[in-house]
PDB file of C-alpha atoms in Angstrom:
ATOM      1  CA  GLY A 294      88.317 107.134 117.162  1.00 91.00           C
ATOM      2  CA  ILE A 295      90.754 109.958 116.295  1.00 95.00           C
ATOM      3  CA  ASP A 296      90.127 113.610 117.211  1.00 96.00           C
ATOM      4  CA  VAL A 297      91.184 116.076 114.520  1.00 96.00           C
ATOM      5  CA  GLU A 298      91.739 119.648 115.713  1.00 97.00           C
ATOM      6  CA  LEU A 299      92.151 122.678 113.458  1.00 96.00           C
ATOM      7  CA  HIS A 300      93.970 125.781 114.664  1.00 97.00           C
ATOM      8  CA  ALA A 301      93.696 128.527 112.052  1.00 95.00           C
ATOM      9  CA  PRO A 302      92.941 132.226 111.683  1.00 93.00           C
ATOM     10  CA  ASP A 303      89.575 133.329 110.321  1.00 91.00           C
ATOM     11  CA  THR A 304      91.212 134.150 106.982  1.00 87.00           C
ATOM     12  CA  CYS A 305      94.503 133.291 105.361  1.00 82.00           C
ATOM     13  CA  MET A 306      94.600 133.995 101.637  1.00 82.00           C
ATOM     14  CA  LEU A 307      97.090 132.525  99.203  1.00 85.00           C
ATOM     15  CA  PRO A 308      96.490 131.763  95.507  1.00 84.00           C
ATOM     16  CA  LEU A 309      96.951 128.000  95.037  1.00 88.00           C
ATOM     17  CA  HIS A 310      95.853 125.279  92.648  1.00 87.00           C
ATOM     18  CA  ARG A 311      92.765 123.876  94.381  1.00 90.00           C
ATOM     19  CA  GLU A 312      92.994 120.226  93.247  1.00 94.00           C
ATOM     20  CA  THR A 313      96.724 119.959  93.909  1.00 93.00           C
ATOM     21  CA  MET A 314      96.414 121.404  97.404  1.00 92.00           C
ATOM     22  CA  GLY A 315      93.345 119.261  98.077  1.00 93.00           C
ATOM     23  CA  SER A 316      95.362 116.161  97.222  1.00 94.00           C
ATOM     24  CA  LEU A 317      98.256 117.325  99.401  1.00 94.00           C
ATOM     25  CA  ILE A 318      96.066 118.013 102.443  1.00 94.00           C
ATOM     26  CA  ASP A 319      94.077 114.819 101.887  1.00 95.00           C
ATOM     27  CA  ASN A 320      97.262 112.732 101.888  1.00 94.00           C
ATOM     28  CA  LEU A 321      98.638 114.448 104.996  1.00 96.00           C
ATOM     29  CA  LEU A 322      95.421 113.944 106.953  1.00 96.00           C
ATOM     30  CA  ASP A 323      94.891 110.402 105.701  1.00 94.00           C
ATOM     31  CA  ASN A 324      98.402 109.396 106.803  1.00 93.00           C
ATOM     32  CA  ALA A 325      98.091 111.150 110.160  1.00 95.00           C
ATOM     33  CA  VAL A 326      94.784 109.463 110.992  1.00 95.00           C
ATOM     34  CA  LYS A 327      95.808 106.075 109.587  1.00 93.00           C
ATOM     35  CA  TYR A 328      98.996 105.884 111.672  1.00 91.00           C
ATOM     36  CA  SER A 329      97.553 107.321 114.898  1.00 93.00           C
ATOM     37  CA  PRO A 330      96.294 104.962 117.601  1.00 93.00           C
ATOM     38  CA  THR A 331      92.623 104.967 118.529  1.00 94.00           C
ATOM     39  CA  GLY A 332      91.820 107.655 121.086  1.00 95.00           C
ATOM     40  CA  SER A 333      94.645 109.951 119.995  1.00 95.00           C
ATOM     41  CA  ARG A 334      94.623 113.369 118.358  1.00 95.00           C
ATOM     42  CA  VAL A 335      95.762 114.853 115.048  1.00 97.00           C
ATOM     43  CA  GLU A 336      96.422 118.591 115.081  1.00 97.00           C
ATOM     44  CA  VAL A 337      96.267 120.731 111.953  1.00 97.00           C
ATOM     45  CA  ALA A 338      97.631 124.241 112.275  1.00 97.00           C
ATOM     46  CA  LEU A 339      97.605 127.038 109.714  1.00 96.00           C
ATOM     47  CA  TRP A 340      99.316 130.369 110.217  1.00 95.00           C
ATOM     48  CA  ALA A 341     101.090 133.102 108.290  1.00 91.00           C
ATOM     49  CA  ASP A 342     104.380 134.840 108.811  1.00 88.00           C
ATOM     50  CA  GLU A 343     105.868 137.675 106.772  1.00 84.00           C
ATOM     51  CA  GLY A 344     106.956 135.609 103.793  1.00 89.00           C
ATOM     52  CA  ALA A 345     104.873 132.438 103.869  1.00 93.00           C
ATOM     53  CA  VAL A 346     101.787 130.542 104.874  1.00 94.00           C
ATOM     54  CA  LEU A 347     102.529 127.481 106.967  1.00 96.00           C
ATOM     55  CA  VAL A 348     100.532 124.317 107.477  1.00 96.00           C
ATOM     56  CA  ALA A 349     101.505 121.716 110.051  1.00 97.00           C
ATOM     57  CA  VAL A 350      99.916 118.317 110.632  1.00 98.00           C
ATOM     58  CA  THR A 351     101.002 116.567 113.830  1.00 98.00           C
ATOM     59  CA  ASP A 352      99.952 113.067 114.811  1.00 96.00           C
ATOM     60  CA  GLN A 353     100.594 110.734 117.739  1.00 95.00           C
ATOM     61  CA  GLY A 354     101.526 107.681 115.681  1.00 92.00           C
ATOM     62  CA  PRO A 355     104.845 105.826 115.532  1.00 91.00           C
ATOM     63  CA  GLY A 356     106.633 108.633 113.689  1.00 91.00           C
ATOM     64  CA  ILE A 357     109.446 108.184 111.199  1.00 92.00           C
ATOM     65  CA  PRO A 358     113.041 107.788 112.402  1.00 92.00           C
ATOM     66  CA  PRO A 359     115.246 110.724 111.323  1.00 94.00           C
ATOM     67  CA  ALA A 360     117.465 108.422 109.243  1.00 93.00           C
ATOM     68  CA  LEU A 361     114.469 107.445 107.061  1.00 92.00           C
ATOM     69  CA  ARG A 362     112.816 110.836 106.642  1.00 93.00           C
ATOM     70  CA  ALA A 363     114.372 111.652 103.257  1.00 93.00           C
ATOM     71  CA  LYS A 364     113.660 108.139 101.978  1.00 94.00           C
ATOM     72  CA  VAL A 365     109.890 108.258 102.667  1.00 91.00           C
ATOM     73  CA  PHE A 366     109.485 110.776  99.837  1.00 92.00           C
ATOM     74  CA  GLU A 367     110.574 108.113  97.321  1.00 90.00           C
ATOM     75  CA  ARG A 368     107.786 106.397  95.389  1.00 92.00           C
ATOM     76  CA  PHE A 369     106.611 103.112  96.910  1.00 89.00           C
ATOM     77  CA  TYR A 370     109.028 103.280  99.838  1.00 86.00           C
ATOM     78  CA  ARG A 371     107.608 102.129 103.170  1.00 84.00           C
ATOM     79  CA  PRO A 372     109.659 102.028 106.358  1.00 81.00           C
ATOM     80  CA  PRO A 373     110.330  98.534 107.695  1.00 78.00           C
ATOM     81  CA  ASP A 374     107.982  96.955 110.247  1.00 77.00           C
ATOM     82  CA  GLN A 375     104.873  98.802 109.030  1.00 76.00           C
ATOM     83  CA  ASP A 376     101.643  97.189 110.215  1.00 78.00           C
ATOM     84  CA  VAL A 377      99.400  99.728 108.485  1.00 80.00           C
ATOM     85  CA  PRO A 378      98.611  98.917 104.842  1.00 77.00           C
ATOM     86  CA  GLY A 379      99.554 101.427 102.178  1.00 79.00           C
ATOM     87  CA  SER A 380     101.287 101.906  98.844  1.00 81.00           C
ATOM     88  CA  GLY A 381     104.137 104.203  99.867  1.00 80.00           C
ATOM     89  CA  LEU A 382     102.878 107.045  97.670  1.00 85.00           C
ATOM     90  CA  GLY A 383     101.312 109.469 100.181  1.00 87.00           C
ATOM     91  CA  LEU A 384     104.375 111.545 101.039  1.00 92.00           C
ATOM     92  CA  THR A 385     105.598 111.367  97.440  1.00 92.00           C
ATOM     93  CA  ILE A 386     102.331 113.010  96.370  1.00 93.00           C
ATOM     94  CA  VAL A 387     102.691 115.581  99.146  1.00 94.00           C
ATOM     95  CA  GLU A 388     106.237 116.493  98.098  1.00 94.00           C
ATOM     96  CA  ARG A 389     105.378 116.787  94.405  1.00 94.00           C
ATOM     97  CA  ALA A 390     102.265 118.869  95.085  1.00 94.00           C
ATOM     98  CA  ALA A 391     104.322 121.131  97.344  1.00 94.00           C
ATOM     99  CA  ALA A 392     106.969 121.537  94.646  1.00 94.00           C
ATOM    100  CA  GLN A 393     104.300 122.781  92.217  1.00 93.00           C
ATOM    101  CA  HIS A 394     103.764 125.678  94.631  1.00 92.00           C
ATOM    102  CA  ALA A 395     107.479 126.249  95.378  1.00 93.00           C
ATOM    103  CA  ALA A 396     106.773 125.008  98.900  1.00 94.00           C
ATOM    104  CA  GLN A 397     109.045 123.154 101.287  1.00 95.00           C
ATOM    105  CA  VAL A 398     108.023 120.061 103.260  1.00 97.00           C
ATOM    106  CA  THR A 399     109.839 119.149 106.467  1.00 97.00           C
ATOM    107  CA  LEU A 400     109.369 116.186 108.775  1.00 97.00           C
ATOM    108  CA  SER A 401     110.130 116.280 112.484  1.00 97.00           C
ATOM    109  CA  ASP A 402     109.116 114.620 115.720  1.00 96.00           C
ATOM    110  CA  GLY A 403     105.646 115.344 117.044  1.00 93.00           C
ATOM    111  CA  VAL A 404     104.808 116.715 120.487  1.00 87.00           C
ATOM    112  CA  ASP A 405     107.081 115.422 123.263  1.00 86.00           C
ATOM    113  CA  GLY A 406     108.998 113.339 120.709  1.00 85.00           C
ATOM    114  CA  ARG A 407     105.927 111.220 119.880  1.00 88.00           C
ATOM    115  CA  GLY A 408     104.418 110.945 116.437  1.00 94.00           C
ATOM    116  CA  LEU A 409     105.261 112.909 113.341  1.00 96.00           C
ATOM    117  CA  ARG A 410     104.957 116.573 112.437  1.00 97.00           C
ATOM    118  CA  VAL A 411     104.786 117.450 108.741  1.00 97.00           C
ATOM    119  CA  GLU A 412     105.244 121.135 108.037  1.00 97.00           C
ATOM    120  CA  LEU A 413     104.538 122.774 104.715  1.00 97.00           C
ATOM    121  CA  ARG A 414     105.923 126.253 104.014  1.00 96.00           C
ATOM    122  CA  LEU A 415     104.176 127.982 101.113  1.00 94.00           C
ATOM    123  CA  PRO A 416     105.896 131.182 100.003  1.00 94.00           C
ATOM    124  CA  ARG A 417     103.660 134.205  99.549  1.00 86.00           C
ATOM    125  CA  SER A 418     105.449 135.190  96.359  1.00 73.00           C
ATOM    126  CA  ARG A 419     106.946 132.947  93.712  1.00 61.00           C
TER     127      ARG A 419
END
């Protein structure tokens, strides 16, 4: 019941560790779909700028309040009043996988202030 849209160029090359990046993307998509209401959309965007490749996953779920955004990267932390089951490890895995590639992860509001946008910035050179 969730539409997933991919916006990406035909090619975008960057040498990465396949299993680590697979785990990172899997966790981002799993969280986005899990927290989005039925009938909503998850957008995945991939693009390159001069110094990096960027990946953004935006959902239409409840989002994460700005005051808790740093805390959700801690192991086993789950924001209060969560109805969706989980272990609190998804974003921890994302952050650690990103760190292995010298990447930065940022959290922000989704479209029109709804949902969550997770952006990953992977530098072209390390």
